[in-house]
Amino acid sequence: MKLLHVAAEVFPLVKTGGLADVTGALPPALARAGADVRLLLPGLPPILDALEESRVVLSLGPLFGAGRITLRLGHLPGSAVPAYVIDAPYLYRRGGGPYQDDRGNEWPDNLQRFALLGWAGAHLAAGELDEGWMPDVLHAHDWHAGLACAYARVHPGTAALTVFTVHNLAYQGLFPMTEFDRLGLPVRTRDSSGLEFHGQLSFMKGGLKFAERITTVSPTYAGEIATPEFGFGLDGVIRSRQAVVSGILNGVDPQVWDPARDSALAARYAADRLDGKAACKQALQSEVALAAQPEVPLLCVVSRLTAQKGIDLVLAALPALVQRGVQLLVVGTGDPGLESAVRDAARRHPGRVAARLVYDEALAHRAIAGADAILVPSRFEPCGLTQMYGLRYGTLPLVRRVGGLADTVVDGSDAAVREGRATGFVFDAASPLALERAVERLVALYRQPRAWQAVMRTAMAQDFSWDHAARDYLALYAQALANRVG
Ligand code: ADP
Ligand code: GLC
């Protein structure tokens, strides 16, 4: 089966969050499972400059304001998956991030930048950009690629099955409706049965309305987004397409996340040789200036600092947590308000609370390896990857019961600990008190080293494999294609 995955980010070249981890790991897993899979990416400098053994597939005329556009085909370093990259210097060759400039302002031409990505996806899928390869499935990720499904729907030549994956419904790609004409889509796609969302134009809705199949990154989130609480105004649209919505849990890439082989760590370890983990903790305490106390539970947060992630709950509970005797390290960037609140907390509790307000991949590894537990108290979480990294690193996740967090962590209730099922701690209410209570339970278990270690081993034995996810995607494609014929 030939598959084209369209996305704006890919690990390790361009990454703002878990989306990049997914687009870096899922296509290779699909290839291992026998699929002929290719990526389509925008020519952002880190991607274009890293593309190896590339050749020009096609030169395109002026489109979306860009004069010179070339489609290149090569592969990314260390990856065998072929990648099409759209070289459109006017739209993509610039500093800053994929969606924002260095000061955090959205790029003013994001509509054109991501319309081009979707347009190219649909026309590649129609076999019009590369005569030598035509996919059976056009799989678009998040709003950045959402218009691929709209262009494919209106383009008579596109026979490929369209699949749209929602990684995060909170980011929708909204633009003024006055920009609609720039898209080159027929007027019939303009109203609320198409792209219109409360008077604006929504790329996310383009994916949700026009894809033949919709997936999300965990089964629980697939149900949640059909409710007003988690639907960000799109729950009605999702309910109307309920029959084609499903959730497939993300995986962990063992090439990147494996404590036995992780070169970022002070020492390596595995479930049957945990000494290295103690060395990682010691090294981490020293690196971030937390008191050198091996017996104190060290909690970490590795996260974008946004309202989604419930960092405010941690901050509100912090005095009580410090009183319970835990240490906390926060590694994250994001909201200036949250960043400064985290910085203040570290200042108020020297040696007990540390803040590293940076985006640093190696530090994220050292934090997750060195900590005893990882806090993910999200208000909503489509899948969440850091709790799975925590499980793999024997760093027990303490999470809120939402989305993928609910699907991946088994709460350490007395019964679950006794029965050897527990892998972490789960709480319900989005309140500082509920978080605090969960941390109390964590500390109590930590005081029983044998029980704690048994839970660690269960956690480390969990298998969140991309191969499993890849099989589920392939089954979904096959079933959707078969239903179509029938
Ligand atoms: P989201 O995509 O919502 O941000 P995920 O848990 O799916 O959440 O993925 C987050 C990814 O970003 C993980 O790979 C995590 O390690 C990484 N990450 C988040 N913040 C940082 C940071 N400050 N430094 C390095 N990596 C980070
Ligand atoms: C989004 C979600 C996160 C998920 C990631 C990858 O960024 O916020 O929960 O793990 O996408 O699918």
XYZ file of C-alpha atoms and ligand atoms in Angstrom:
525
model
C 0.000 0.000 0.000
C 1.337 3.444 -0.925
C 0.962 6.125 1.727
C 1.672 9.838 1.698
C 1.964 11.464 5.136
C 1.706 15.252 5.106
C 2.919 17.258 8.095
C 4.605 20.514 9.097
C 7.072 19.082 11.646
C 9.421 16.138 11.821
C 11.773 15.040 14.589
C 14.576 16.012 15.079
C 14.692 18.787 12.487
C 11.586 20.846 13.208
C 9.756 20.175 16.441
C 7.408 22.209 18.589
C 5.847 19.213 20.313
C 4.811 15.599 20.056
C 3.609 15.949 16.453
C 7.249 15.873 15.322
C 7.924 12.743 17.356
C 4.971 11.088 15.620
C 5.904 12.081 12.068
C 9.481 11.028 12.795
C 8.525 7.560 14.022
C 5.210 6.488 12.467
C 6.275 6.502 8.795
C 9.317 4.264 9.463
C 7.069 1.926 11.458
C 4.615 1.799 8.544
C 7.535 1.036 6.229
C 8.681 -1.788 8.539
C 5.156 -3.168 8.334
C 5.513 -3.359 4.558
C 3.992 -0.088 3.347
C 5.518 2.108 0.663
C 5.383 5.339 2.652
C 6.575 8.828 1.825
C 6.472 12.131 3.659
C 5.536 15.561 2.321
C 7.027 18.458 4.282
C 7.349 22.227 3.867
C 10.838 23.389 2.923
C 11.639 25.026 6.262
C 15.410 25.616 6.372
C 16.280 22.828 8.862
C 14.354 20.318 6.713
C 15.453 21.484 3.293
C 19.074 21.880 4.318
C 19.185 18.378 5.788
C 17.573 16.623 2.818
C 19.992 14.048 1.454
C 20.439 12.659 -2.046
C 17.639 14.853 -3.261
C 16.546 15.520 -6.801
C 14.075 17.948 -8.294
C 10.819 16.214 -9.097
C 9.035 19.200 -10.557
C 9.157 22.974 -10.803
C 5.872 24.734 -10.232
C 4.625 28.091 -11.391
C 3.698 30.905 -9.046
C 1.360 29.679 -6.333
C 0.110 31.233 -3.091
C 2.324 34.262 -3.617
C 5.492 32.240 -4.039
C 7.229 32.783 -7.352
C 9.658 29.926 -7.539
C 8.585 26.552 -6.157
C 10.388 23.267 -6.613
C 9.368 19.922 -5.294
C 12.363 17.860 -4.209
C 12.511 14.183 -3.287
C 15.219 12.826 -1.028
C 15.418 11.420 2.456
C 16.113 12.836 5.880
C 19.332 11.951 7.704
C 19.201 8.503 9.254
C 15.824 7.748 7.677
C 15.049 5.431 4.817
C 11.624 7.004 4.284
C 11.572 9.101 1.102
C 10.571 12.697 1.754
C 9.114 15.207 -0.670
C 10.056 18.712 0.384
C 8.463 21.845 -1.042
C 11.195 24.351 -1.740
C 9.375 27.699 -1.766
C 11.899 30.191 -0.381
C 9.465 33.096 -0.304
C 7.135 31.175 2.036
C 9.457 28.900 3.987
C 13.057 30.111 3.985
C 13.235 32.283 7.091
C 14.426 32.115 10.721
C 12.075 31.690 13.677
C 9.746 28.744 14.222
C 7.495 26.854 11.833
C 4.393 28.855 12.772
C 5.729 31.932 14.548
C 8.568 34.394 14.417
C 11.170 34.591 17.175
C 8.949 36.864 19.221
C 6.030 34.466 19.202
C 3.902 36.258 16.581
C 2.133 34.062 14.047
C 3.640 34.441 10.580
C 1.247 36.761 8.702
C 1.274 34.488 5.654
C 0.515 31.199 7.420
C -2.597 30.815 5.281
C -0.516 30.735 2.109
C 2.278 28.673 3.723
C -0.006 25.861 4.788
C -2.443 26.116 1.895
C 0.537 25.297 -0.315
C 1.345 22.270 1.841
C -2.223 20.971 1.517
C -2.441 21.794 -2.175
C 0.798 19.937 -2.883
C -0.447 16.944 -0.841
C -3.649 16.693 -2.861
C -1.934 17.132 -6.225
C 0.815 14.650 -5.366
C -1.929 12.244 -4.395
C -3.519 12.846 -7.789
C -0.284 11.763 -9.440
C 0.190 15.193 -10.973
C 3.421 16.256 -9.310
C 5.381 13.019 -9.516
C 4.502 10.760 -12.418
C 6.429 7.912 -10.858
C 4.474 7.576 -7.620
C 0.829 7.852 -6.680
C -0.367 7.021 -3.166
C -3.424 4.994 -2.220
C -3.762 7.006 0.983
C -3.277 10.709 1.641
C -2.788 11.083 5.395
C -2.757 14.663 6.732
C -1.659 15.633 10.240
C -3.218 18.519 12.199
C -4.508 21.831 10.834
C -1.274 22.556 8.978
C -2.072 19.780 6.526
C -5.870 19.867 6.895
C -6.544 21.573 3.566
C -5.006 18.597 1.757
C -8.325 16.842 2.418
C -10.327 19.791 1.029
C -8.194 20.102 -2.108
C -8.367 16.335 -2.609
C -12.146 16.337 -2.285
C -12.675 18.968 -4.965
C -9.974 17.721 -7.312
C -11.392 15.185 -9.750
C -8.035 13.464 -10.201
C -7.499 12.536 -6.551
C -8.504 8.960 -5.972
C -6.508 8.447 -2.765
C -8.301 7.722 0.488
C -8.031 10.810 2.714
C -7.253 10.399 6.407
C -6.944 13.304 8.820
C -5.321 12.947 12.228
C -6.132 15.402 14.990
C -3.138 15.798 17.264
C -4.554 18.764 19.100
C -7.964 20.317 18.538
C -6.922 23.482 20.361
C -4.846 24.689 17.437
C -7.197 25.148 14.505
C -5.532 27.344 11.899
C -8.108 30.143 11.815
C -7.897 32.959 9.273
C -10.154 35.834 8.188
C -12.812 34.685 5.743
C -11.753 37.557 3.470
C -8.693 35.457 2.633
C -10.792 32.629 1.193
C -10.188 33.602 -2.410
C -6.464 33.045 -2.006
C -7.073 29.313 -1.533
C -8.384 28.677 -5.013
C -11.089 26.408 -3.622
C -14.629 26.431 -5.071
C -17.141 28.710 -3.340
C -19.193 25.710 -2.259
C -16.474 24.824 0.293
C -16.774 28.238 1.867
C -19.902 28.010 4.038
C -20.425 26.241 7.346
C -20.796 22.874 5.617
C -17.151 23.409 4.639
C -14.422 25.641 5.999
C -16.442 28.326 7.734
C -16.190 28.357 11.528
C -17.983 31.216 13.315
C -17.267 33.634 10.506
C -13.654 32.559 10.106
C -11.924 30.125 7.842
C -10.687 26.997 9.619
C -8.021 24.660 8.259
C -8.808 22.178 11.018
C -12.408 22.087 9.882
C -11.171 21.459 6.353
C -9.643 18.232 7.634
C -12.645 17.281 9.734
C -15.221 17.929 7.024
C -13.446 16.602 3.953
C -11.339 13.642 5.149
C -12.926 10.251 4.631
C -11.499 8.997 7.928
C -10.641 10.988 11.024
C -8.290 9.673 13.654
C -6.976 11.053 16.912
C -3.986 9.943 18.904
C -5.733 8.030 21.679
C -9.041 6.195 22.030
C -10.161 8.308 24.988
C -9.482 11.595 23.171
C -11.467 10.278 20.196
C -14.499 10.156 22.498
C -13.707 13.402 24.315
C -13.562 15.605 21.217
C -17.200 14.800 20.522
C -18.127 16.641 23.749
C -18.433 20.396 24.366
C -15.863 20.163 27.175
C -13.064 19.046 24.858
C -14.386 19.954 21.425
C -13.178 23.576 21.179
C -16.374 24.417 19.328
C -15.885 21.591 16.821
C -17.622 18.841 18.839
C -20.756 19.188 16.707
C -18.731 18.668 13.536
C -17.059 15.665 15.114
C -20.353 14.185 16.304
C -21.709 14.522 12.790
C -18.823 12.340 11.577
C -18.787 9.953 14.553
C -18.962 6.846 12.352
C -15.559 7.583 10.813
C -13.729 8.839 13.935
C -11.363 6.569 15.816
C -8.368 6.768 18.117
C -5.000 5.064 17.685
C -2.524 5.492 20.484
C 0.899 6.936 19.679
C 4.013 4.934 20.448
C 7.511 5.449 21.773
C 10.496 5.409 19.431
C 13.051 3.115 21.083
C 15.780 4.550 18.849
C 15.303 7.839 20.666
C 13.936 6.829 24.061
C 15.702 3.871 25.627
C 17.477 4.196 29.001
C 19.769 1.298 28.125
C 21.188 3.111 25.083
C 20.559 6.805 25.724
C 23.788 8.697 25.098
C 22.423 11.851 26.773
C 22.505 10.189 30.218
C 25.174 10.171 32.913
C 24.660 6.400 33.143
C 22.558 3.880 31.318
C 20.158 1.441 32.977
C 17.423 -1.106 32.462
C 14.731 -2.768 34.563
C 17.153 -5.487 35.700
C 19.988 -3.059 36.435
C 18.638 0.066 38.035
C 21.912 1.384 39.545
C 22.379 3.676 36.591
C 19.109 5.424 37.399
C 20.440 6.479 40.813
C 23.512 7.886 39.065
C 21.259 9.813 36.683
C 19.360 11.265 39.645
C 22.534 12.342 41.370
C 23.866 13.934 38.186
C 20.565 15.721 37.591
C 20.358 17.109 41.133
C 23.853 18.466 40.725
C 23.207 19.847 37.219
C 20.109 21.834 38.198
C 21.265 22.719 41.731
C 18.748 20.660 43.666
C 19.936 19.430 47.061
C 22.009 16.255 46.692
C 19.528 14.035 48.517
C 19.079 10.598 46.998
C 16.277 9.738 49.432
C 14.019 12.649 48.458
C 11.485 11.983 45.664
C 12.422 14.100 42.664
C 9.505 15.063 40.427
C 9.909 16.594 37.005
C 7.791 18.374 34.430
C 8.965 18.389 30.793
C 6.422 20.360 28.862
C 5.276 23.241 26.781
C 4.177 25.788 29.371
C 0.614 26.422 28.223
C -2.822 26.321 29.811
C -3.331 22.832 28.314
C -0.636 21.308 30.470
C -2.027 22.231 33.910
C 1.221 23.814 35.082
C -0.893 26.266 37.085
C -2.109 23.322 39.182
C 1.469 22.385 40.006
C 2.275 25.987 40.917
C -0.803 26.315 43.115
C -0.009 23.053 44.905
C 3.681 23.822 45.173
C 3.897 25.053 48.785
C 2.115 21.895 49.934
C 4.299 19.692 47.738
C 7.480 21.253 49.048
C 6.179 20.677 52.540
C 5.678 16.999 51.695
C 9.430 16.947 51.088
C 9.578 16.463 47.329
C 11.922 18.167 44.874
C 10.661 19.545 41.568
C 12.381 20.311 38.283
C 10.449 22.089 35.544
C 11.891 21.983 32.022
C 9.735 23.964 29.655
C 9.072 26.993 27.530
C 5.917 28.790 26.526
C 3.581 31.334 28.068
C 5.619 34.251 29.412
C 3.301 34.403 32.461
C 3.800 30.739 33.291
C 7.532 30.987 32.632
C 7.907 33.803 35.124
C 5.704 32.034 37.705
C 7.906 28.940 37.411
C 11.036 31.082 37.670
C 9.668 32.756 40.831
C 8.809 29.393 42.378
C 12.377 28.212 41.857
C 13.657 31.415 43.416
C 11.410 30.956 46.460
C 12.517 27.353 47.034
C 16.236 27.132 46.288
C 17.571 23.612 46.334
C 14.021 22.200 46.252
C 12.527 23.632 43.061
C 14.534 24.190 39.886
C 13.474 25.743 36.595
C 15.105 25.388 33.220
C 13.113 27.547 30.839
C 14.692 26.222 27.692
C 13.855 23.853 24.885
C 16.616 21.304 25.180
C 16.190 17.772 23.890
C 19.164 16.294 25.800
C 18.084 17.951 29.043
C 14.604 16.471 28.562
C 16.234 13.022 28.441
C 18.370 13.705 31.525
C 15.352 15.040 33.437
C 13.136 12.079 32.591
C 15.920 9.610 33.453
C 17.036 11.348 36.652
C 13.635 12.065 38.178
C 11.633 9.541 40.181
C 8.350 10.716 38.739
C 7.019 12.890 35.931
C 3.988 15.128 36.407
C 1.537 15.513 33.525
C -1.530 17.169 35.093
C -3.024 18.266 31.770
C -6.461 19.840 31.428
C -6.728 17.914 28.165
C -4.183 15.661 26.460
C -4.777 14.128 23.033
C -2.137 11.477 23.685
C 0.858 12.799 25.584
C 4.243 11.295 25.015
C 6.223 12.308 28.092
C 4.223 10.020 30.387
C 5.116 7.134 28.065
C 8.764 8.184 28.080
C 8.485 8.260 31.879
C 7.096 4.714 31.936
C 9.942 3.476 29.788
C 12.511 5.209 31.978
C 11.008 3.876 35.237
C 10.002 7.436 36.105
C 6.474 6.991 37.356
C 3.949 9.258 35.658
C 1.495 11.190 37.786
C -1.253 12.249 35.419
C -4.785 13.571 35.150
C -7.382 11.103 33.894
C -7.866 12.648 30.446
C -7.155 11.640 26.849
C -4.122 9.521 26.229
C -2.999 9.900 29.831
C -6.022 7.862 30.924
C -5.192 5.252 28.279
C -1.560 4.751 29.241
C -1.185 4.974 33.032
C -2.638 2.541 35.588
C -3.233 4.235 38.934
C -1.289 2.899 41.908
C -4.300 2.076 44.051
C -3.605 -0.449 46.809
C -5.283 -3.161 44.765
C -3.427 -2.331 41.547
C -0.079 -2.239 43.361
C -0.866 -5.574 45.024
C -1.870 -7.140 41.728
C 1.215 -5.827 39.922
C -0.809 -3.694 37.500
C 0.059 -0.212 38.736
C 2.344 1.951 36.619
C 1.869 5.446 38.085
C -0.684 7.755 39.673
C -3.903 9.087 38.195
C -6.157 11.829 39.563
C -9.440 13.253 38.374
C -10.327 16.829 39.314
C -8.357 19.643 37.670
C -7.643 21.121 41.093
C -4.454 21.749 43.069
C -5.908 19.709 45.929
C -6.497 16.641 43.764
C -2.936 16.930 42.464
C -1.638 17.307 45.998
C -3.514 14.191 47.143
C -2.018 12.210 44.291
C 1.470 13.408 45.209
C 0.770 12.327 48.809
C 0.017 8.835 47.526
C 3.182 8.946 45.436
C 5.294 9.919 48.460
C 3.717 7.152 50.542
C 4.622 4.545 47.918
C 8.095 6.016 47.549
C 8.613 5.362 51.249
C 8.222 1.639 50.504
C 11.208 1.095 48.211
C 10.352 -2.491 47.313
C 6.808 -1.682 46.318
C 8.016 1.394 44.372
C 10.578 -0.653 42.499
C 7.996 -3.265 41.622
C 5.791 -0.541 40.111
C 8.831 0.816 38.250
C 9.444 -2.584 36.723
C 5.820 -2.915 35.639
C 6.045 0.583 34.139
C 9.257 -0.242 32.272
C 7.730 -3.431 30.888
C 4.863 -1.574 29.160
C 5.063 -1.861 25.422
C 3.903 1.248 23.589
C 5.296 0.241 20.297
C 4.959 2.136 17.049
C 4.756 -1.218 15.294
C 1.464 -1.799 17.040
C 0.174 1.641 16.036
C 1.391 1.080 12.464
C -0.590 -2.150 12.235
C -3.713 -0.347 13.451
C -3.286 2.403 10.853
C -2.758 -0.150 8.087
C -5.878 -2.015 9.163
C -7.826 1.240 9.175
C -6.617 2.171 5.676
C -7.412 -1.285 4.347
C -10.866 -1.333 5.870
C -11.703 2.165 4.647
C -10.515 1.359 1.127
C -12.484 -1.890 1.108
C -15.663 -0.171 2.333
C -15.299 2.356 -0.414
C -15.201 -0.230 -3.149
C -18.038 -2.176 -1.574
P 2.673 18.223 23.153
O 2.834 17.714 21.778
O 1.289 18.618 23.504
O 3.661 19.279 23.493
P 3.645 15.572 23.946
O 3.776 14.982 25.296
O 2.948 14.787 22.936
O 2.956 17.009 24.155
O 5.061 15.877 23.320
C 5.945 16.801 23.843
C 7.299 16.534 23.253
O 8.088 17.716 23.394
C 8.070 15.443 23.977
O 8.949 14.824 23.070
C 8.834 16.219 25.043
O 9.974 15.551 25.481
C 9.181 17.461 24.257
N 9.408 18.665 25.073
C 8.488 19.466 25.658
N 9.077 20.511 26.261
C 10.405 20.364 26.064
C 11.565 21.130 26.430
N 11.450 22.262 27.124
N 12.765 20.680 26.026
C 12.871 19.541 25.304
N 11.838 18.781 24.936
C 10.621 19.195 25.298
C -0.273 17.062 20.347
C -0.874 16.729 21.695
C -0.186 15.595 22.405
C 0.183 14.469 21.456
C 0.969 15.019 20.285
C 1.371 13.944 19.294
O 0.706 18.023 20.406
O -0.957 17.860 22.538
O -1.022 15.095 23.425
O 0.927 13.490 22.136
O 0.203 15.953 19.599
O 0.271 13.249 18.775
